[in-house]
CSV table of C-alpha atoms in Angstrom, one decimal:
chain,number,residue,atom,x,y,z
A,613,UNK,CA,-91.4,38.8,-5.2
A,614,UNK,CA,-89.6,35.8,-7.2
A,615,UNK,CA,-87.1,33.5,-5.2
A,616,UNK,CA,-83.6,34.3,-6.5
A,617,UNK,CA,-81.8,31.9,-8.8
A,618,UNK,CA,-78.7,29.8,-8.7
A,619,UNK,CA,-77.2,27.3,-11.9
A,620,UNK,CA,-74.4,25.3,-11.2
A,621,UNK,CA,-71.6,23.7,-12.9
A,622,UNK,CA,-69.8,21.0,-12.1
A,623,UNK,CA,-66.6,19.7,-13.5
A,624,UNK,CA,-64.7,16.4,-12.3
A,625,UNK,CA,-65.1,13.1,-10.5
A,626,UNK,CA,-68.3,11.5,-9.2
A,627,UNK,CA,-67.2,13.2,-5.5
A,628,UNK,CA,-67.8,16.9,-7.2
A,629,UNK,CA,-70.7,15.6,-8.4
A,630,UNK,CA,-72.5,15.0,-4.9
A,631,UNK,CA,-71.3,17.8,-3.8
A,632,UNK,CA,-72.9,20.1,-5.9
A,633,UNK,CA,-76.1,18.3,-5.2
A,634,UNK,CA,-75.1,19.3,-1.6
A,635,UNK,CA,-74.3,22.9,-2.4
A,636,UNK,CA,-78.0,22.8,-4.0
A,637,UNK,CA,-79.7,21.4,-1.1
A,638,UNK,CA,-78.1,24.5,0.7
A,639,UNK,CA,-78.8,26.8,-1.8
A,640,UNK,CA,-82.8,25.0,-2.1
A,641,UNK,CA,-83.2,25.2,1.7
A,642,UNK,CA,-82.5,29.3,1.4
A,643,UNK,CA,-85.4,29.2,-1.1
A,644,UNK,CA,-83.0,29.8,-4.0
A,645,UNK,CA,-84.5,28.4,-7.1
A,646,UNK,CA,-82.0,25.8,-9.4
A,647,UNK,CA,-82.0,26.8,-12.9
A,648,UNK,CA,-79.7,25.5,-16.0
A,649,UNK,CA,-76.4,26.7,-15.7
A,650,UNK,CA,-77.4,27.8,-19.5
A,651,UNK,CA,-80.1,30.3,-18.0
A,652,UNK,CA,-79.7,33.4,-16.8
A,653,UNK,CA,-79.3,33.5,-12.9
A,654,UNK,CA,-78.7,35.3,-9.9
A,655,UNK,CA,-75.9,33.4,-9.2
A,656,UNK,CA,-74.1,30.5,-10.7
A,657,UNK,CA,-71.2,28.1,-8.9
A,658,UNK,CA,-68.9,26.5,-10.7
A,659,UNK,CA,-67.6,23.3,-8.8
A,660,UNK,CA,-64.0,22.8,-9.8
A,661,UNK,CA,-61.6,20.2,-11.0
A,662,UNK,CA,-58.0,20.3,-11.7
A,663,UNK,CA,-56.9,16.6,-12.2
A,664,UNK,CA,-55.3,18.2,-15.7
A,665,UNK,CA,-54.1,20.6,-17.4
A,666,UNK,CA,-57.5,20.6,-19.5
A,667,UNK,CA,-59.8,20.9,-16.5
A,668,UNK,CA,-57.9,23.9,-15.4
A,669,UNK,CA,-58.8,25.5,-18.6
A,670,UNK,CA,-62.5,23.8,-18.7
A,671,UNK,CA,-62.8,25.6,-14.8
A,672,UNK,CA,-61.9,28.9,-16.6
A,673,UNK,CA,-64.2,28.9,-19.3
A,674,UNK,CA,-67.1,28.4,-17.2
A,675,UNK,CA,-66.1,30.7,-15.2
A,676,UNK,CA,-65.9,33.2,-18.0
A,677,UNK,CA,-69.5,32.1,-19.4
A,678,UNK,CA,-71.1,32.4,-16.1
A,679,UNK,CA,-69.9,36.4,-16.3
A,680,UNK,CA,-71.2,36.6,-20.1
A,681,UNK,CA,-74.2,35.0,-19.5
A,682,UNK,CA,-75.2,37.5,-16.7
A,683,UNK,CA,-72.8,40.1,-15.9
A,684,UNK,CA,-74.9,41.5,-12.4
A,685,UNK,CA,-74.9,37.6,-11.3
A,686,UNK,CA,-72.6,36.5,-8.3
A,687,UNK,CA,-70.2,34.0,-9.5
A,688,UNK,CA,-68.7,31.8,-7.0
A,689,UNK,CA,-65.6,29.1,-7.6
A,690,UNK,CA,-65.3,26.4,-5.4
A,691,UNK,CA,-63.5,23.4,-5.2
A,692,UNK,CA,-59.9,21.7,-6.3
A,693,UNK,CA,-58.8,24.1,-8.9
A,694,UNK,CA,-59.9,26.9,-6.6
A,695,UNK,CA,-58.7,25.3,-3.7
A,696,UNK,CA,-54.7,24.9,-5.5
A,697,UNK,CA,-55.0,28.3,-7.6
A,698,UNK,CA,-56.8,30.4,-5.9
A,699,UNK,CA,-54.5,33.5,-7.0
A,700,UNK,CA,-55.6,32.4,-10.5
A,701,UNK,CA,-59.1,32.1,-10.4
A,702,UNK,CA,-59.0,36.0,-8.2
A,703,UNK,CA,-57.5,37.0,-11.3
A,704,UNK,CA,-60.3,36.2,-13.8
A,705,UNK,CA,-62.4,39.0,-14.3
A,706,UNK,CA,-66.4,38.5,-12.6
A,707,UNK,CA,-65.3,35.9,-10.1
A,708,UNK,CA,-66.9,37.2,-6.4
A,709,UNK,CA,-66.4,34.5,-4.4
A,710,UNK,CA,-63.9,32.2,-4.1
A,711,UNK,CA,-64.2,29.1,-1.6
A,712,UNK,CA,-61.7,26.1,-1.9
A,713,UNK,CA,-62.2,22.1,-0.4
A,714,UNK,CA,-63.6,23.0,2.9
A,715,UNK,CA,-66.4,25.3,4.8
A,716,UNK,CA,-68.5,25.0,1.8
A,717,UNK,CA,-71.2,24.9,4.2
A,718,UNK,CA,-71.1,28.6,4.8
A,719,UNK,CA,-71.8,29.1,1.1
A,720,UNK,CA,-75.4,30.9,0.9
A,721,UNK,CA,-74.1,33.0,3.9
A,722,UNK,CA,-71.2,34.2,1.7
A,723,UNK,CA,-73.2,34.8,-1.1
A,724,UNK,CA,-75.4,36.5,0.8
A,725,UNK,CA,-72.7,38.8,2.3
A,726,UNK,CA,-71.8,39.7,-0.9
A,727,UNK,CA,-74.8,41.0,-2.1
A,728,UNK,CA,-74.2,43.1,1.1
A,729,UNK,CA,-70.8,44.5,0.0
A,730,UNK,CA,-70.1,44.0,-2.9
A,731,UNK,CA,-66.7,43.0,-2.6
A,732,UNK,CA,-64.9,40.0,-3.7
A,733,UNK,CA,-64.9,37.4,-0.8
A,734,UNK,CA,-61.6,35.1,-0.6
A,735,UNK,CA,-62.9,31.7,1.4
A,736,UNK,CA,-59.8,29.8,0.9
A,737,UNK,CA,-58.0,27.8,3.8
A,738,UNK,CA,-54.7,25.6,4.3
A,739,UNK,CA,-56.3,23.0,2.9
A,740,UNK,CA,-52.7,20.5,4.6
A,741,UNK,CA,-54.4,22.2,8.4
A,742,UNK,CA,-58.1,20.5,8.3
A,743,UNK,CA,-58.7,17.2,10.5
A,744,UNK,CA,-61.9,17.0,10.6
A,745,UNK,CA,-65.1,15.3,7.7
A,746,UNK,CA,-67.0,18.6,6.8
A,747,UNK,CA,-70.6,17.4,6.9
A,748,UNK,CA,-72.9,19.3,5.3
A,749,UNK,CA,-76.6,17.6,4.0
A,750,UNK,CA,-76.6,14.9,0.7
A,751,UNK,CA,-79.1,16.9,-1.2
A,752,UNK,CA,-80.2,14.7,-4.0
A,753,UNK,CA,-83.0,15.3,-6.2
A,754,UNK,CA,-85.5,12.9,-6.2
A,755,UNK,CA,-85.4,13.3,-10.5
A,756,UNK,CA,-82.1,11.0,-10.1
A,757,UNK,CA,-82.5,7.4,-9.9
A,758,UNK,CA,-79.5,6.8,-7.0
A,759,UNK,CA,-78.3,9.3,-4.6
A,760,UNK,CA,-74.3,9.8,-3.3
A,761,UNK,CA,-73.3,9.8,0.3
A,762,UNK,CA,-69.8,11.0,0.9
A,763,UNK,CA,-68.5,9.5,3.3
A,764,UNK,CA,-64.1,10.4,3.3
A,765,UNK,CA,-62.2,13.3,2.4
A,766,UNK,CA,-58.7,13.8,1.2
A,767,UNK,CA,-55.5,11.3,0.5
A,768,UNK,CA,-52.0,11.0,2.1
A,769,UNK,CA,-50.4,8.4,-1.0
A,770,UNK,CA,-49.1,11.6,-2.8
A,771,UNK,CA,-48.6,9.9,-6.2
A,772,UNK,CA,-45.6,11.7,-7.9
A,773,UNK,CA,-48.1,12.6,-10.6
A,774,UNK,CA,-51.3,13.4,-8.6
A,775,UNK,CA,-52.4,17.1,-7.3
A,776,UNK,CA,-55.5,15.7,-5.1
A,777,UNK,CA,-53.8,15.2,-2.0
A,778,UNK,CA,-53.0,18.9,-2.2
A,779,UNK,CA,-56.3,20.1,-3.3
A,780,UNK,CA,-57.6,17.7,-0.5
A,781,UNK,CA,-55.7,17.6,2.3
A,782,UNK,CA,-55.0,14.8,4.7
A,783,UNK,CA,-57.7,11.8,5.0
A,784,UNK,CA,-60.9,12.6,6.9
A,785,UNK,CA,-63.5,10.1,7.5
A,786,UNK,CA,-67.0,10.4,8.2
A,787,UNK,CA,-68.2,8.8,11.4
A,788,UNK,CA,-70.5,5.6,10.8
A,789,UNK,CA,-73.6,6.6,12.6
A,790,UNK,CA,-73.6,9.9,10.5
A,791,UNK,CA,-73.2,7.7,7.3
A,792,UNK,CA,-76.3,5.0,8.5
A,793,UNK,CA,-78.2,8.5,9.3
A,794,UNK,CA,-77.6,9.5,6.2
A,795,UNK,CA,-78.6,6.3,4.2
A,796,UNK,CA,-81.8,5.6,6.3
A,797,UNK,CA,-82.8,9.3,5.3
A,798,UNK,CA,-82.1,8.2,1.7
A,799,UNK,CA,-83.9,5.4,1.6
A,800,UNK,CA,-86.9,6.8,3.2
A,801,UNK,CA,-87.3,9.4,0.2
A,802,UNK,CA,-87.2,6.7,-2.2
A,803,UNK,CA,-84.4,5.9,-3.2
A,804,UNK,CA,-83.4,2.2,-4.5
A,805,UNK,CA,-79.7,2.8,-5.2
A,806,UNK,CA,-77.0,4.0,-2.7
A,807,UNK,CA,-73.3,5.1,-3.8
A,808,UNK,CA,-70.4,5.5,-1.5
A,809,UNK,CA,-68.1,8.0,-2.6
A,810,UNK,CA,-64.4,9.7,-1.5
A,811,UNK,CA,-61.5,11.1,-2.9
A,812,UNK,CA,-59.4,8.1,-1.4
A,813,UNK,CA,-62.7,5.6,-0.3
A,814,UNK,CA,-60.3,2.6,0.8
A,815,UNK,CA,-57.9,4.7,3.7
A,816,UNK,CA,-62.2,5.2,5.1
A,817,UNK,CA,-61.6,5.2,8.7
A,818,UNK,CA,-58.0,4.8,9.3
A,819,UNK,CA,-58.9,8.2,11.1
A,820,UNK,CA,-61.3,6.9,13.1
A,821,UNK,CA,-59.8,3.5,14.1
A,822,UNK,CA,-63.2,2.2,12.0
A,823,UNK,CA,-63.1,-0.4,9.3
A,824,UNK,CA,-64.9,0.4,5.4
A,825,UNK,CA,-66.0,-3.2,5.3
A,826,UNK,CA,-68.0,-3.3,8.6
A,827,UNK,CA,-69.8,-0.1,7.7
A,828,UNK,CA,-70.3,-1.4,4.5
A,829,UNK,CA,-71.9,-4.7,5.6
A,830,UNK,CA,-74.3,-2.5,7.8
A,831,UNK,CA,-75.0,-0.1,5.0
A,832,UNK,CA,-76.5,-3.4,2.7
A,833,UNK,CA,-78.8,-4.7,6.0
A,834,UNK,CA,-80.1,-1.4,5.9
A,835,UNK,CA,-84.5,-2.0,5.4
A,836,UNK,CA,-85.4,-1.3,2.2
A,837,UNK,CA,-82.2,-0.7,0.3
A,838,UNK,CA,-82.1,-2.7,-2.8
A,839,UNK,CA,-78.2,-2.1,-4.2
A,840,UNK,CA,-75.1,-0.2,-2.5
A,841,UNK,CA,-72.5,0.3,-5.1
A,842,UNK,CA,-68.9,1.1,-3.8
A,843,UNK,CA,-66.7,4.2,-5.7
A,844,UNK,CA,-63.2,2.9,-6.7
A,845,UNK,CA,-61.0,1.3,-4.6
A,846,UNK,CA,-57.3,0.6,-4.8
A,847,UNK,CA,-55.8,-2.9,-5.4
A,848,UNK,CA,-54.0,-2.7,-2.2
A,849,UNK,CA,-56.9,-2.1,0.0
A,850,UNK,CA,-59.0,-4.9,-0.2
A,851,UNK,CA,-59.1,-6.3,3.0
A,852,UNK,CA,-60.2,-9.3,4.2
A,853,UNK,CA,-62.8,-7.4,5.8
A,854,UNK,CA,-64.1,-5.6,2.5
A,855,UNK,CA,-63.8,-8.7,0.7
A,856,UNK,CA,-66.1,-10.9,3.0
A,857,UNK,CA,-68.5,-7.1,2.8
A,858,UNK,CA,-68.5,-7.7,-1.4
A,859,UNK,CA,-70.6,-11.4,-0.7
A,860,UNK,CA,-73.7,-9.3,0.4
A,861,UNK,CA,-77.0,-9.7,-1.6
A,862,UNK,CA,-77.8,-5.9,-2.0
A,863,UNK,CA,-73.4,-5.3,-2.9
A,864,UNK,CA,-73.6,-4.3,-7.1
A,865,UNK,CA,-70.8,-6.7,-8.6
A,866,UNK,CA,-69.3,-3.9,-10.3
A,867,UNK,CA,-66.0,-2.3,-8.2
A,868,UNK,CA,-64.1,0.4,-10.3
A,869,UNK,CA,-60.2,-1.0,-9.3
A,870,UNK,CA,-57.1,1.9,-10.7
A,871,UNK,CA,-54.0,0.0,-11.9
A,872,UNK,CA,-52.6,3.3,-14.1
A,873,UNK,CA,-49.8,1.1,-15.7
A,874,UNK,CA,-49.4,-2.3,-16.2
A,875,UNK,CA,-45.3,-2.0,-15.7
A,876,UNK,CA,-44.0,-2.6,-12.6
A,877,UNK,CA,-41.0,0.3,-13.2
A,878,UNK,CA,-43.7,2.9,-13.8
A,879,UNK,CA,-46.0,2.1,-11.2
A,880,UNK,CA,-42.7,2.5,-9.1
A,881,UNK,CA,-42.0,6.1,-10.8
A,882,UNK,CA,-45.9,6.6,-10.0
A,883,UNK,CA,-45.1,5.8,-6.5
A,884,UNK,CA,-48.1,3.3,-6.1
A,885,UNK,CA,-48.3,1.3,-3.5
A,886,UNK,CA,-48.9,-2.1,-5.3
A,887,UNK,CA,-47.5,-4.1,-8.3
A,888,UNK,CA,-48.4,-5.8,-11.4
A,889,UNK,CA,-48.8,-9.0,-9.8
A,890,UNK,CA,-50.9,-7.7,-6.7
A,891,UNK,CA,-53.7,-5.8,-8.7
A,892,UNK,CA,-54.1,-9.5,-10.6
A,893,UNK,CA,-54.2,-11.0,-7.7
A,894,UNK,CA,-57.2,-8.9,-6.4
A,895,UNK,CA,-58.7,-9.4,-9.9
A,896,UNK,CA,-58.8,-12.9,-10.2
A,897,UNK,CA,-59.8,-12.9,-6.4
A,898,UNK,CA,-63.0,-10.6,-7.1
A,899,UNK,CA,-63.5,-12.6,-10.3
A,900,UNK,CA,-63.5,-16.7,-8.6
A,901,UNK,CA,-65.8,-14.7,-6.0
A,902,UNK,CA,-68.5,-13.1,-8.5
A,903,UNK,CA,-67.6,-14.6,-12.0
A,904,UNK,CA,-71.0,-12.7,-13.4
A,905,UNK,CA,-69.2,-9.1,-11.9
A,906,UNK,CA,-67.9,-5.9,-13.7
A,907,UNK,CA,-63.8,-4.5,-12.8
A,908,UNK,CA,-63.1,-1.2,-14.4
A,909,UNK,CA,-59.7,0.6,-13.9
A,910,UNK,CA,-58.4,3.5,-15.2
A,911,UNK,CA,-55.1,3.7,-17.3
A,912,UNK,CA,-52.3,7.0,-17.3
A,913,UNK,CA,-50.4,6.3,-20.2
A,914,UNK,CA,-47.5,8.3,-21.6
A,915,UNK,CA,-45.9,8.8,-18.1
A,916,UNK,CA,-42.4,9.9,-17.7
A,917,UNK,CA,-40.0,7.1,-19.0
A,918,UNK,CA,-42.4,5.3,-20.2
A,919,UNK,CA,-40.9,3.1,-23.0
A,920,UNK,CA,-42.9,1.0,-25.6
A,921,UNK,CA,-42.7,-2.3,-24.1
A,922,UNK,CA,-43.5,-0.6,-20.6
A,923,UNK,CA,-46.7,0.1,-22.6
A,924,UNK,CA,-47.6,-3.1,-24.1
A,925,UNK,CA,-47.2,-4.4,-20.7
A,926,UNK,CA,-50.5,-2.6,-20.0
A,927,UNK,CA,-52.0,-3.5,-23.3
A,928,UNK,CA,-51.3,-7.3,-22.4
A,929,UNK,CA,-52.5,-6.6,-19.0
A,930,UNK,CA,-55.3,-5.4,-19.9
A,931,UNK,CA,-56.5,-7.7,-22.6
A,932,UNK,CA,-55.7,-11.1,-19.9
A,933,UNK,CA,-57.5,-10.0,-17.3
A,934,UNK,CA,-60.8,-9.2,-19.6
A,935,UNK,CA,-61.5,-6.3,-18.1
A,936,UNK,CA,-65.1,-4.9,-18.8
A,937,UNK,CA,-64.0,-1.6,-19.5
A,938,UNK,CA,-60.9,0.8,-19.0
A,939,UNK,CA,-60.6,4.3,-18.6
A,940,UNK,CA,-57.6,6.2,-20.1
A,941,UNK,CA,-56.0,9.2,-19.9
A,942,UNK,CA,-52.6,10.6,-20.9
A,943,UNK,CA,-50.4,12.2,-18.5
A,944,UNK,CA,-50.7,15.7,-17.7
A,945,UNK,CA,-47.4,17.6,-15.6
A,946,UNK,CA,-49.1,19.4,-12.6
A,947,UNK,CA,-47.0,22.3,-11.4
A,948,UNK,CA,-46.0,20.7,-7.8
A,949,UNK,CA,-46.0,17.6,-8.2
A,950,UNK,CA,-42.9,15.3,-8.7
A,951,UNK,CA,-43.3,13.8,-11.7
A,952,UNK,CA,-44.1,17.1,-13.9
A,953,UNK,CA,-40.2,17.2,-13.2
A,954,UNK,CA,-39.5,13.8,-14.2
A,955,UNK,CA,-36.7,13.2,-16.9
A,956,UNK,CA,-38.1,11.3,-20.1
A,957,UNK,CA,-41.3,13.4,-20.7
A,958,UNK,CA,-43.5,11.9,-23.9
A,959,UNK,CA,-44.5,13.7,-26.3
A,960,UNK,CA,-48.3,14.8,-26.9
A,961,UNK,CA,-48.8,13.0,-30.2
A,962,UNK,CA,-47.0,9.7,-28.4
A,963,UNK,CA,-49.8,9.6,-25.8
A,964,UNK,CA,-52.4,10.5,-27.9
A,965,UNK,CA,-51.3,7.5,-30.4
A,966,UNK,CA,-51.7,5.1,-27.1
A,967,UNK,CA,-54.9,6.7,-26.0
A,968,UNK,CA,-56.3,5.3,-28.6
A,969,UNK,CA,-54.9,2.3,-28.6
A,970,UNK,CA,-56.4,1.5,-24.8
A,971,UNK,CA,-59.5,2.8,-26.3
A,972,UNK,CA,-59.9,0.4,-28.9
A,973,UNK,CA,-59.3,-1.9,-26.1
A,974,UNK,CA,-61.6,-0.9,-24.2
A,975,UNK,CA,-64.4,-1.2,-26.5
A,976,UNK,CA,-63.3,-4.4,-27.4
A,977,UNK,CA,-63.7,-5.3,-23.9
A,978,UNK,CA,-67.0,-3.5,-23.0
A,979,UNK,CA,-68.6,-5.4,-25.9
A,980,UNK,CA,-67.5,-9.0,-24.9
A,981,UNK,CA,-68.5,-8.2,-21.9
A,982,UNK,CA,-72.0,-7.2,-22.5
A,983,UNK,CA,-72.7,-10.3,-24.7
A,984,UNK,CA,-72.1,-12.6,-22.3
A,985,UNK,CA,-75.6,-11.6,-20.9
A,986,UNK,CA,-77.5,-11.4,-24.2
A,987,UNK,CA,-80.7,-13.6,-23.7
A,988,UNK,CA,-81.0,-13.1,-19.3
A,989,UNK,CA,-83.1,-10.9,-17.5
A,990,UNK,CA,-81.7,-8.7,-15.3
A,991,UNK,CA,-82.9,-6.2,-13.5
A,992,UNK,CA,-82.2,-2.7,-14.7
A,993,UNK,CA,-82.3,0.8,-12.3
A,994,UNK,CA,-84.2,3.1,-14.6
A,995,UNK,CA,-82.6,6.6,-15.0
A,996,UNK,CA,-83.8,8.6,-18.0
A,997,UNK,CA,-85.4,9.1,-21.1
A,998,UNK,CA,-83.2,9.2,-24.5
A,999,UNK,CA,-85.4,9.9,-27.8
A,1000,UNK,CA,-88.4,6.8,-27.5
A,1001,UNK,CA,-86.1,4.4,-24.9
A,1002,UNK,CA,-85.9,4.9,-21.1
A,1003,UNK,CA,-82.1,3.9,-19.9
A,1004,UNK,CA,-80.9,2.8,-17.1
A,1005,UNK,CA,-78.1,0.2,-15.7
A,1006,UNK,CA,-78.0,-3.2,-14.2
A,1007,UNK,CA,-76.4,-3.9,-11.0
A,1008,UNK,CA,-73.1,-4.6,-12.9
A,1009,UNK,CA,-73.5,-1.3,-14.4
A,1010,UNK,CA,-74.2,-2.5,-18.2
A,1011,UNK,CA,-75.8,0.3,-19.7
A,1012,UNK,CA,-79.1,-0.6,-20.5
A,1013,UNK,CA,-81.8,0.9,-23.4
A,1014,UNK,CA,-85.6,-0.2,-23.3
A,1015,UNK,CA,-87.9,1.0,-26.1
A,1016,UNK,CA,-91.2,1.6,-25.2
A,1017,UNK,CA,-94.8,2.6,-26.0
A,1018,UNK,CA,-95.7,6.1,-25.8
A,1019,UNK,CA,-97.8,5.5,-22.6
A,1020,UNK,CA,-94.8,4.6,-20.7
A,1021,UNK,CA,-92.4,6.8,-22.5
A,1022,UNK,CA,-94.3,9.5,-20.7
A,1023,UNK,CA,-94.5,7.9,-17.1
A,1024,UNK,CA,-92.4,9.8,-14.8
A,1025,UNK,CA,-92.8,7.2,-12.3
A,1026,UNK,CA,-90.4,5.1,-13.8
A,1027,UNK,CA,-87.6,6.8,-13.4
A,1028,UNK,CA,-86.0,5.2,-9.9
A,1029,UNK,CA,-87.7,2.0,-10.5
A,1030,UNK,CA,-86.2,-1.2,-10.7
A,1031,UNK,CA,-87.5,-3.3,-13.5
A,1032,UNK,CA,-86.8,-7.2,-15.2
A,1033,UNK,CA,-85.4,-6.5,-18.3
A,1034,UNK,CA,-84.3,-9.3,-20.9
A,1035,UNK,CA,-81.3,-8.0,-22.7
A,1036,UNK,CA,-82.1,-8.9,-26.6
A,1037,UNK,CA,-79.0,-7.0,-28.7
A,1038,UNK,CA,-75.5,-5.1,-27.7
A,1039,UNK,CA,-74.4,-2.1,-29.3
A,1040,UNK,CA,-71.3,-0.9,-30.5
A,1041,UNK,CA,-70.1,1.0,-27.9
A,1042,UNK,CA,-70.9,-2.1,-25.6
A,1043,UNK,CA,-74.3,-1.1,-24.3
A,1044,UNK,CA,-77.3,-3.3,-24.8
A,1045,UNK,CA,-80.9,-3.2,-25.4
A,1046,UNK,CA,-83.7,-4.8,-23.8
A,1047,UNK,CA,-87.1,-5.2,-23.9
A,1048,UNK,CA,-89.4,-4.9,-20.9
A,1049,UNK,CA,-90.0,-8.6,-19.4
A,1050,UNK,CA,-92.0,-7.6,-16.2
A,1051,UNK,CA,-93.9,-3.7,-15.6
């Protein structure tokens, strides 16, 4: 008798990406077999996002595909777009189950149940009514060089523009010992590299009366783990605490820090906490600590009101702090929020012009950054094989490539390994490549 079958799908942030691998580990404990999502399966779960417009519609296809692909399959929806719409998503034709944000551990058993009955199964709960961290097993596959731990849960900033806090609900923490449980476990299958992950990571434990930094400077003394890298954080939540945590040996200098607009009068309309001068502040700070680390942020242009020399405020911004990279994305009205209502809408071929304009930034930046470590060594995670180079990244998260011999294009064992890599030519797009220096 062959196992049954389950693809997923996963659309969104890094968050919805370890949580599938969790769903999986549920799904691999029942003795359900992962295929491709482009296979036909038994059943196929399709993690949501719906950040944007666009990822509403990218939920929906999939959703659609899944049914084509195997019309007898079960086809469950799960996360943010199902948690916010779930009269929309019971409305597309094929969809069985239908499970928000939370009890996602109960998944097989649902799927299960439906096989049963054979009637569509609506899972989702007032999202605004949950208070406490759902903890269900990181599953991570052992073919991936770094595994995710989640470690918090919702948001309570409501930004005027941001539907999270409502496909999230209120901030839930996870309680240390379950996190150091957790990485110890990790570790012990092999694992060299460590994320820590959450929809809001910086408000970790202002539930619990804990502190991020302290758990963070017990995660890096952990035995045998060689980097922790730390999801983004926001400007304002930097504590003394957190900063002190980012001096650790096994810390990766690379911390991922949102500004969404370099003018103060639409950071105000965004209803940040945090101005202009307070997210350079934390920059330059992170910067005189580790002048060799990586900042990212991410950039919302064409918001409401947004004039043209609001904008090259965060072109200026950008460029003077030497950012090593910016991600940008033009505003998208989400039915709830505040600012979908806001006077002084932008047009779509507006933000499209400034898109690009931050992306030609960005590269710029990316690429100035990588050069500045043509000629070291570093030491590069290795993740995957593309045509005759394994990649991987360094600690700051430079992107690295590393041709190689077709004896060691071919060795599986490298994938998770750490290896000295000196760093001969950068690419275009700001990656670099390498040669092997020590195997």
């Amino acid at each position: 008798m062959r196992s049954s079958t389950v693809a997923f799908y996963t659309l969104g942030c890094k968050v919805n990406q370890g949580e599938t691998d969790a769903l999986a580990g549920l799904f691999k404990a029942r003795q359900y077999q992962t295929v491709s999502f482009e296979e036909r399966s038994d059943v196929y779960v399709i993690n949501t996002c719906t950040v944007t417009q666009l990822s509403d519609r990218k939920s929906r296809q999939m959703i659609r595909r899944a049914q084509r692909r195997n019309p007898e399959a079960v086809v469950v929806v799960t996360g943010c777009y199902a948690q916010v719409s779930p009269e929309e998503v019971q409305a597309i034709e094929g969809v069985d189950i239908i499970i928000g944000t939370d009890q996602r551990q109960k998944i097989v058993e649902l799927v299960e149940d439906y096989k049963k009955v054979g009637e569509q199964i609506h899972a989702v709960e007032d999202i605004r009514s949950v208070t406490l961290f759902e903890e269900f097993p990181a599953h991570a596959d052992i073919s991936k060089a770094r595994a995710s731990i989640k470690i918090q849960d919702g948001c309570n900033l409501f930004c005027t523009y941001c539907i999270i806090p409502y496909a999230r609900g209120p901030v839930r923490s996870r309680p240390p010992e379950s996190v150091i449980k957790e990485a110890k476990r990790l570790i012990q299958e092999g694992f060299r590299e460590l994320v820590i992950t959450g929809i809001h990571l910086g408000a970790y434990g202002t539930d619990l009366n804990v502190d991020l930094g302290d758990l963070v400077k017990k995660l890096c003394r952990l035995e045998g783990l060689h980097r922790l890298r730390i999801g983004s954080i926001e400007p304002q939540e930097f504590t003394p605490s957190l900063l002190e945590a980012l001096t650790e040996p096994t810390i990766c200098p690379h911390f991922h820090i949102p500004l969404q607009s370099g003018s103060d009068k639409i950071l105000k309309s965004m209803g940040r906490r945090y101005n202009r001068q307070d997210f350079i502040d934390i920059c330059t700070k992170i910067m005189s600590m580790l002048p060799d680390g990586a900042i990212t942020t991410d950039i919302i242009v064409g918001f409401p009101g947004e004039s043209e020399a609001d904008f090259l405020q965060t072109e200026e911004l950008c460029r003077t702090l030497q950012l090593a990279g910016v991600h940008v994305f033009p505003f998208s009205p989400r039915r709830g929020t505040k600012a979908a209502t806001f006077p002084g809408q932008i047009d779509r071929k507006k933000k499209e012009e400034r898109v690009q304009r931050i992306q030609e930034i960005s590269r710029h930046l990316s690429y100035r950054y990588s050069q500045k470590f043509l000629g070291q060594r570093k030491e590069v995670l290795l993740e995957e094989k593309v045509d005759r180079h394994w990649t991987g990244h360094t600690d700051n998260y430079l992107k690295v490539f590393v041709p190689v011999g077709e004896d060691f294009l071919e060795d599986h064992t490298l994938r998770g390994s750490l290896q000295i890599i000196e760093l001969k030519t950068v690419r275009e797009d700001g990656s670099l490549e390498g040669v092997l220096s020590v195997l």
